[in-house]
Amino acid sequence: MIRRVAGRTYADTDGKNGGNFGAVVLDEEVVVIDAGIAHTITKTARDWLSEQFGQPIKKVIFTHSHDDHVFGAQAFESASMIGSMRMGESCKEALKHEWTSSQIRKHADQAKDERPEYWASVQDLQIRTPDILFRDELIIGKFEDITVRLVGGHTADSSIVIVEPEHICFSGDLLFCRSFPYAGDPTCNPDSWIRNLEVLRDARYKHIIPGHGPVCEDEEVVRHVDFLRSLKASVKKALKQAVPVDRFLELGMMPKYYPEAADRRAEGTLVQWYKFYGKS
Ligand SMILES: [Zn+2]
């Protein structure tokens, strides 16, 4: 369900459609940010936006190349897709490997009982990837209302989207609100993630729309930074003492954080962080 956050900004954060997504209503168009995973669900939000505002949806901005933020974009047939050049590269690679239709169908079949809507949406999935690319930053709107900025961290292609003058930030997956973050992407850079969250915190946004979980404020960013910092310290310690990933979990070396989703995200996260800090 997409609903108003503040000013001209709307978001769907109920988690039923993979990642969060949202929209900003400008004078002459509606700009969408991320698209969820199931275009069948995203279509309902699209119809609601069209009905409410009577403005065309001309642009969809992607925060990064994870399928739970991208696959729903099929719902916006005629819109331009906007993403960083880095994201464009990631999508090209994904289309050759994990995004082939046989791979996607295989995954969807395995999850059919658990996620029937996702399974149904995959049956006629047409993946939309960015056709308007920017290097570091892109500004949209007559009054420079929307800034898209490539920052990295969660993935090398992670961008944030800032809406002014409302002073609202779509953080993408730099922020998982009230759940254990997924930090296991092979391009995840924990140091840049921490740094970017600190910048985000210092900007004192009125509202932050995270990649997953409810709309939140700075205190949630502070909590997230503290957790990532503690995790970094634990991983470095484990590497020094040659504690393998499975022992790390058995020994309770994982810093305390939201338990939600930890069972499916913790191990992959550790594998990537071991690789990252094992090199330095
Ligand atoms: Zn992600």
mmCIF file of C-alpha atoms and ligand atoms in Angstrom:
data_model
loop_
_atom_site.group_PDB
_atom_site.id
_atom_site.type_symbol
_atom_site.label_atom_id
_atom_site.label_comp_id
_atom_site.label_asym_id
_atom_site.label_seq_id
_atom_site.Cartn_x
_atom_site.Cartn_y
_atom_site.Cartn_z
ATOM 1 C CA MET A 1 0.000 0.000 0.000
ATOM 2 C CA ILE A 2 1.532 3.310 -1.092
ATOM 3 C CA ARG A 3 0.836 6.254 1.217
ATOM 4 C CA ARG A 4 1.938 9.825 1.854
ATOM 5 C CA VAL A 5 5.138 10.316 3.873
ATOM 6 C CA ALA A 6 5.204 14.128 3.805
ATOM 7 C CA GLY A 7 4.834 16.936 1.269
ATOM 8 C CA ARG A 8 4.902 15.482 -2.245
ATOM 9 C CA THR A 9 6.539 12.214 -1.234
ATOM 10 C CA TYR A 10 4.814 8.831 -1.089
ATOM 11 C CA ALA A 11 6.120 5.378 -0.196
ATOM 12 C CA ASP A 12 5.137 1.742 0.064
ATOM 13 C CA THR A 13 7.004 0.207 2.974
ATOM 14 C CA ASP A 14 4.818 -2.754 3.910
ATOM 15 C CA GLY A 15 7.377 -5.261 2.624
ATOM 16 C CA LYS A 16 4.871 -7.281 0.580
ATOM 17 C CA ASN A 17 6.580 -6.320 -2.664
ATOM 18 C CA GLY A 18 10.252 -6.987 -1.885
ATOM 19 C CA GLY A 19 12.061 -3.685 -1.354
ATOM 20 C CA ASN A 20 10.351 -0.418 -0.490
ATOM 21 C CA PHE A 21 9.459 1.925 -3.309
ATOM 22 C CA GLY A 22 7.948 5.372 -3.568
ATOM 23 C CA ALA A 23 7.085 8.405 -5.638
ATOM 24 C CA VAL A 24 7.482 12.179 -5.743
ATOM 25 C CA VAL A 25 4.664 14.193 -7.279
ATOM 26 C CA LEU A 26 6.131 17.110 -9.269
ATOM 27 C CA ASP A 27 4.077 19.764 -11.109
ATOM 28 C CA GLU A 28 4.021 17.965 -14.442
ATOM 29 C CA GLU A 29 4.955 14.389 -13.684
ATOM 30 C CA VAL A 30 5.260 11.741 -11.041
ATOM 31 C CA VAL A 31 8.761 10.371 -10.491
ATOM 32 C CA VAL A 32 8.950 6.865 -9.076
ATOM 33 C CA ILE A 33 11.807 5.625 -6.893
ATOM 34 C CA ASP A 34 12.459 1.877 -7.085
ATOM 35 C CA ALA A 35 9.830 -0.575 -8.232
ATOM 36 C CA GLY A 36 9.517 -3.530 -5.852
ATOM 37 C CA ILE A 37 9.941 -7.090 -7.065
ATOM 38 C CA ALA A 38 6.498 -8.108 -8.417
ATOM 39 C CA HIS A 39 5.177 -5.948 -11.260
ATOM 40 C CA THR A 40 1.703 -7.326 -10.575
ATOM 41 C CA ILE A 41 1.725 -5.625 -7.151
ATOM 42 C CA THR A 42 3.563 -2.527 -8.402
ATOM 43 C CA LYS A 43 0.771 -2.042 -10.981
ATOM 44 C CA THR A 44 -1.711 -1.420 -8.162
ATOM 45 C CA ALA A 45 0.477 1.413 -6.849
ATOM 46 C CA ARG A 46 0.887 2.774 -10.383
ATOM 47 C CA ASP A 47 -2.894 2.834 -10.907
ATOM 48 C CA TRP A 48 -3.399 4.546 -7.568
ATOM 49 C CA LEU A 49 -0.800 7.230 -8.391
ATOM 50 C CA SER A 50 -2.350 7.853 -11.821
ATOM 51 C CA GLU A 51 -5.829 8.120 -10.375
ATOM 52 C CA GLN A 52 -4.804 10.416 -7.498
ATOM 53 C CA PHE A 53 -2.650 12.858 -9.428
ATOM 54 C CA GLY A 54 -3.549 12.512 -13.098
ATOM 55 C CA GLN A 55 0.102 13.075 -14.002
ATOM 56 C CA PRO A 56 2.139 10.837 -16.257
ATOM 57 C CA ILE A 57 4.811 8.643 -14.715
ATOM 58 C CA LYS A 58 7.770 9.425 -16.946
ATOM 59 C CA LYS A 59 10.714 8.376 -14.831
ATOM 60 C CA VAL A 60 11.658 5.515 -12.551
ATOM 61 C CA ILE A 61 14.847 5.968 -10.524
ATOM 62 C CA PHE A 62 16.614 2.847 -9.276
ATOM 63 C CA THR A 63 18.626 2.975 -6.045
ATOM 64 C CA HIS A 64 20.586 -0.168 -7.001
ATOM 65 C CA SER A 65 20.541 -3.373 -9.010
ATOM 66 C CA HIS A 66 19.010 -5.876 -6.577
ATOM 67 C CA ASP A 67 16.000 -7.676 -8.057
ATOM 68 C CA ASP A 68 13.680 -6.732 -5.181
ATOM 69 C CA HIS A 69 14.029 -3.079 -6.254
ATOM 70 C CA VAL A 70 14.133 -3.587 -10.026
ATOM 71 C CA PHE A 71 11.852 -6.370 -11.267
ATOM 72 C CA GLY A 72 8.619 -4.470 -10.547
ATOM 73 C CA ALA A 73 9.569 -1.773 -13.086
ATOM 74 C CA GLN A 74 7.719 -3.624 -15.823
ATOM 75 C CA ALA A 75 4.601 -1.931 -14.417
ATOM 76 C CA PHE A 76 5.817 1.432 -15.793
ATOM 77 C CA GLU A 77 5.871 0.488 -19.475
ATOM 78 C CA SER A 78 6.479 3.871 -21.061
ATOM 79 C CA ALA A 79 8.684 5.441 -18.375
ATOM 80 C CA SER A 80 12.426 6.038 -18.691
ATOM 81 C CA MET A 81 14.547 4.010 -16.299
ATOM 82 C CA ILE A 82 17.256 5.948 -14.486
ATOM 83 C CA GLY A 83 20.302 4.457 -12.762
ATOM 84 C CA SER A 84 24.008 5.031 -12.272
ATOM 85 C CA MET A 85 26.474 3.847 -14.929
ATOM 86 C CA ARG A 86 27.789 1.478 -12.290
ATOM 87 C CA MET A 87 24.303 0.028 -11.941
ATOM 88 C CA GLY A 88 24.026 -0.294 -15.713
ATOM 89 C CA GLU A 89 27.154 -2.473 -15.650
ATOM 90 C CA SER A 90 25.817 -4.630 -12.797
ATOM 91 C CA CYS A 91 22.559 -5.186 -14.688
ATOM 92 C CA LYS A 92 24.400 -6.221 -17.853
ATOM 93 C CA GLU A 93 26.330 -8.810 -15.853
ATOM 94 C CA ALA A 94 23.216 -10.021 -14.021
ATOM 95 C CA LEU A 95 21.359 -10.506 -17.318
ATOM 96 C CA LYS A 96 24.119 -12.881 -18.417
ATOM 97 C CA HIS A 97 24.041 -14.931 -15.223
ATOM 98 C CA GLU A 98 21.489 -14.780 -12.374
ATOM 99 C CA TRP A 99 18.862 -12.885 -14.384
ATOM 100 C CA THR A 100 18.460 -15.366 -17.249
ATOM 101 C CA SER A 101 14.821 -16.436 -17.439
ATOM 102 C CA SER A 102 15.681 -20.040 -16.558
ATOM 103 C CA GLN A 103 17.583 -18.960 -13.426
ATOM 104 C CA ILE A 104 14.808 -16.632 -12.302
ATOM 105 C CA ARG A 105 12.115 -19.244 -12.888
ATOM 106 C CA LYS A 106 14.132 -21.829 -11.011
ATOM 107 C CA HIS A 107 14.380 -19.533 -7.988
ATOM 108 C CA ALA A 108 10.724 -18.568 -8.203
ATOM 109 C CA ASP A 109 9.670 -22.226 -8.397
ATOM 110 C CA GLN A 110 11.601 -22.957 -5.211
ATOM 111 C CA ALA A 111 9.800 -20.109 -3.450
ATOM 112 C CA LYS A 112 6.362 -20.750 -4.969
ATOM 113 C CA ASP A 113 4.590 -21.699 -1.731
ATOM 114 C CA GLU A 114 6.238 -18.997 0.324
ATOM 115 C CA ARG A 115 5.883 -16.177 -2.208
ATOM 116 C CA PRO A 116 3.036 -16.988 -4.611
ATOM 117 C CA GLU A 117 2.736 -13.400 -5.883
ATOM 118 C CA TYR A 118 6.397 -13.281 -6.797
ATOM 119 C CA TRP A 119 6.085 -16.616 -8.552
ATOM 120 C CA ALA A 120 3.098 -15.380 -10.569
ATOM 121 C CA SER A 121 4.836 -12.128 -11.540
ATOM 122 C CA VAL A 122 7.878 -13.974 -12.830
ATOM 123 C CA GLN A 123 5.852 -15.962 -15.368
ATOM 124 C CA ASP A 124 5.712 -13.003 -17.776
ATOM 125 C CA LEU A 125 8.599 -10.968 -16.387
ATOM 126 C CA GLN A 126 10.329 -8.492 -18.670
ATOM 127 C CA ILE A 127 13.270 -6.969 -16.852
ATOM 128 C CA ARG A 128 13.684 -3.208 -17.245
ATOM 129 C CA THR A 129 17.170 -1.856 -16.651
ATOM 130 C CA PRO A 130 18.382 1.771 -16.704
ATOM 131 C CA ASP A 131 18.279 3.523 -20.074
ATOM 132 C CA ILE A 132 19.244 6.927 -18.677
ATOM 133 C CA LEU A 133 22.608 6.653 -16.976
ATOM 134 C CA PHE A 134 24.494 9.104 -14.777
ATOM 135 C CA ARG A 135 28.033 8.922 -13.456
ATOM 136 C CA ASP A 136 27.947 10.460 -9.955
ATOM 137 C CA GLU A 137 24.859 12.593 -9.608
ATOM 138 C CA LEU A 138 21.690 13.550 -11.433
ATOM 139 C CA ILE A 139 19.259 16.361 -10.649
ATOM 140 C CA ILE A 140 15.619 16.168 -11.718
ATOM 141 C CA GLY A 141 12.774 18.709 -11.728
ATOM 142 C CA LYS A 142 12.227 22.368 -12.655
ATOM 143 C CA PHE A 143 13.187 23.402 -9.145
ATOM 144 C CA GLU A 144 15.935 20.823 -8.736
ATOM 145 C CA ASP A 145 13.495 18.904 -6.578
ATOM 146 C CA ILE A 146 15.201 15.508 -6.751
ATOM 147 C CA THR A 147 18.893 14.632 -6.473
ATOM 148 C CA VAL A 148 20.114 11.114 -7.210
ATOM 149 C CA ARG A 149 23.618 10.444 -5.901
ATOM 150 C CA LEU A 150 25.783 7.364 -6.339
ATOM 151 C CA VAL A 151 27.388 6.573 -2.969
ATOM 152 C CA GLY A 152 28.126 2.820 -2.795
ATOM 153 C CA GLY A 153 28.290 0.756 0.391
ATOM 154 C CA HIS A 154 25.506 -1.830 0.408
ATOM 155 C CA THR A 155 26.523 -2.490 -3.227
ATOM 156 C CA ALA A 156 29.031 -0.641 -5.410
ATOM 157 C CA ASP A 157 26.059 0.724 -7.380
ATOM 158 C CA SER A 158 23.990 2.029 -4.441
ATOM 159 C CA SER A 159 22.506 5.504 -4.837
ATOM 160 C CA ILE A 160 20.434 7.664 -2.526
ATOM 161 C CA VAL A 161 17.618 9.961 -3.637
ATOM 162 C CA ILE A 162 17.052 13.302 -1.915
ATOM 163 C CA VAL A 163 13.826 15.309 -2.197
ATOM 164 C CA GLU A 164 13.932 19.071 -1.499
ATOM 165 C CA PRO A 165 12.638 21.283 0.004
ATOM 166 C CA GLU A 166 10.902 18.507 1.956
ATOM 167 C CA HIS A 167 14.370 17.280 2.991
ATOM 168 C CA ILE A 168 13.466 13.622 2.657
ATOM 169 C CA CYS A 169 15.889 10.864 1.720
ATOM 170 C CA PHE A 170 15.275 7.540 0.015
ATOM 171 C CA SER A 171 18.297 5.659 1.343
ATOM 172 C CA GLY A 172 17.846 2.476 -0.707
ATOM 173 C CA ASP A 173 19.404 -0.498 1.039
ATOM 174 C CA LEU A 174 21.961 1.611 2.921
ATOM 175 C CA LEU A 175 19.311 1.308 5.581
ATOM 176 C CA PHE A 176 17.312 -1.727 6.668
ATOM 177 C CA CYS A 177 14.975 -0.409 9.314
ATOM 178 C CA ARG A 178 14.299 -2.798 12.225
ATOM 179 C CA SER A 179 15.763 -5.886 10.593
ATOM 180 C CA PHE A 180 19.178 -7.461 10.132
ATOM 181 C CA PRO A 181 20.695 -5.870 6.987
ATOM 182 C CA TYR A 182 21.703 -7.831 3.902
ATOM 183 C CA ALA A 183 25.389 -7.008 3.594
ATOM 184 C CA GLY A 184 26.533 -10.006 1.568
ATOM 185 C CA ASP A 185 26.635 -8.613 -1.950
ATOM 186 C CA PRO A 186 30.048 -9.354 -3.532
ATOM 187 C CA THR A 187 30.501 -5.603 -4.130
ATOM 188 C CA CYS A 188 29.482 -4.615 -0.570
ATOM 189 C CA ASN A 189 32.019 -2.200 0.934
ATOM 190 C CA PRO A 190 31.383 -1.960 4.697
ATOM 191 C CA ASP A 191 33.707 1.027 5.177
ATOM 192 C CA SER A 192 32.006 3.072 2.517
ATOM 193 C CA TRP A 193 28.602 1.951 3.865
ATOM 194 C CA ILE A 194 29.468 3.245 7.361
ATOM 195 C CA ARG A 195 30.879 6.508 5.981
ATOM 196 C CA ASN A 196 27.821 7.155 3.833
ATOM 197 C CA LEU A 197 25.421 6.481 6.671
ATOM 198 C CA GLU A 198 27.326 9.006 8.780
ATOM 199 C CA VAL A 199 26.940 11.601 6.027
ATOM 200 C CA LEU A 200 23.261 10.722 5.832
ATOM 201 C CA ARG A 201 22.877 11.115 9.586
ATOM 202 C CA ASP A 202 24.614 14.500 9.532
ATOM 203 C CA ALA A 203 22.243 15.774 6.837
ATOM 204 C CA ARG A 204 19.418 15.477 9.384
ATOM 205 C CA TYR A 205 16.670 14.474 6.987
ATOM 206 C CA LYS A 206 13.128 14.961 8.220
ATOM 207 C CA HIS A 207 12.205 11.484 7.058
ATOM 208 C CA ILE A 208 14.219 8.601 5.692
ATOM 209 C CA ILE A 209 12.597 5.966 3.523
ATOM 210 C CA PRO A 210 14.790 2.900 3.977
ATOM 211 C CA GLY A 211 15.203 0.102 1.430
ATOM 212 C CA HIS A 212 13.309 -2.193 3.790
ATOM 213 C CA GLY A 213 11.194 -1.502 6.862
ATOM 214 C CA PRO A 214 9.143 1.497 7.978
ATOM 215 C CA VAL A 215 9.892 5.190 7.365
ATOM 216 C CA CYS A 216 12.290 6.383 10.059
ATOM 217 C CA GLU A 217 14.446 9.206 11.388
ATOM 218 C CA ASP A 218 18.095 9.719 12.387
ATOM 219 C CA GLU A 219 18.043 7.527 15.485
ATOM 220 C CA GLU A 220 17.603 4.483 13.263
ATOM 221 C CA VAL A 221 20.627 5.534 11.197
ATOM 222 C CA VAL A 222 22.679 5.922 14.383
ATOM 223 C CA ARG A 223 21.640 2.421 15.463
ATOM 224 C CA HIS A 224 22.573 1.010 12.060
ATOM 225 C CA VAL A 225 26.003 2.704 12.089
ATOM 226 C CA ASP A 226 26.696 1.406 15.606
ATOM 227 C CA PHE A 227 25.821 -2.103 14.503
ATOM 228 C CA LEU A 228 27.965 -1.989 11.343
ATOM 229 C CA ARG A 229 30.897 -0.599 13.374
ATOM 230 C CA SER A 230 30.567 -3.359 16.008
ATOM 231 C CA LEU A 231 30.301 -5.985 13.287
ATOM 232 C CA LYS A 232 33.455 -4.650 11.660
ATOM 233 C CA ALA A 233 35.306 -4.886 14.980
ATOM 234 C CA SER A 234 34.056 -8.460 15.563
ATOM 235 C CA VAL A 235 35.006 -9.604 12.063
ATOM 236 C CA LYS A 236 38.488 -8.104 12.392
ATOM 237 C CA LYS A 237 38.927 -9.844 15.734
ATOM 238 C CA ALA A 238 37.718 -13.158 14.286
ATOM 239 C CA LEU A 239 40.114 -12.867 11.366
ATOM 240 C CA LYS A 240 43.006 -12.207 13.746
ATOM 241 C CA GLN A 241 42.098 -15.284 15.802
ATOM 242 C CA ALA A 242 41.360 -17.369 12.672
ATOM 243 C CA VAL A 243 37.751 -18.028 13.755
ATOM 244 C CA PRO A 244 35.788 -19.348 10.741
ATOM 245 C CA VAL A 245 32.321 -18.029 9.851
ATOM 246 C CA ASP A 246 30.353 -20.951 11.344
ATOM 247 C CA ARG A 247 32.291 -20.699 14.630
ATOM 248 C CA PHE A 248 31.743 -16.929 14.646
ATOM 249 C CA LEU A 249 27.995 -17.580 14.788
ATOM 250 C CA GLU A 250 28.268 -20.465 17.282
ATOM 251 C CA LEU A 251 30.435 -18.391 19.599
ATOM 252 C CA GLY A 252 27.873 -15.565 19.588
ATOM 253 C CA MET A 253 30.344 -13.087 18.123
ATOM 254 C CA MET A 254 27.585 -11.375 16.152
ATOM 255 C CA PRO A 255 26.844 -8.023 17.819
ATOM 256 C CA LYS A 256 23.301 -7.660 19.134
ATOM 257 C CA TYR A 257 20.907 -6.234 16.590
ATOM 258 C CA TYR A 258 17.376 -6.739 15.305
ATOM 259 C CA PRO A 259 16.808 -10.507 15.046
ATOM 260 C CA GLU A 260 14.381 -10.102 12.120
ATOM 261 C CA ALA A 261 15.879 -11.740 8.975
ATOM 262 C CA ALA A 262 19.192 -12.520 10.737
ATOM 263 C CA ASP A 263 18.724 -16.244 10.043
ATOM 264 C CA ARG A 264 18.827 -15.707 6.292
ATOM 265 C CA ARG A 265 21.151 -12.703 6.050
ATOM 266 C CA ALA A 266 23.853 -13.143 8.717
ATOM 267 C CA GLU A 267 25.937 -15.864 7.118
ATOM 268 C CA GLY A 268 26.130 -14.317 3.634
ATOM 269 C CA THR A 269 27.032 -11.020 5.260
ATOM 270 C CA LEU A 270 29.883 -12.588 7.214
ATOM 271 C CA VAL A 271 31.264 -14.374 4.147
ATOM 272 C CA GLN A 272 31.541 -11.055 2.288
ATOM 273 C CA TRP A 273 32.940 -9.128 5.287
ATOM 274 C CA TYR A 274 35.563 -11.821 5.892
ATOM 275 C CA LYS A 275 36.614 -11.449 2.266
ATOM 276 C CA PHE A 276 36.630 -7.661 2.479
ATOM 277 C CA TYR A 277 38.631 -7.332 5.711
ATOM 278 C CA GLY A 278 40.720 -10.436 5.024
ATOM 279 C CA LYS A 279 42.342 -8.534 2.179
ATOM 280 C CA SER A 280 43.309 -5.473 4.224
HETATM 281 ZN ZN ZN B 1 19.755 -4.463 -1.911
#
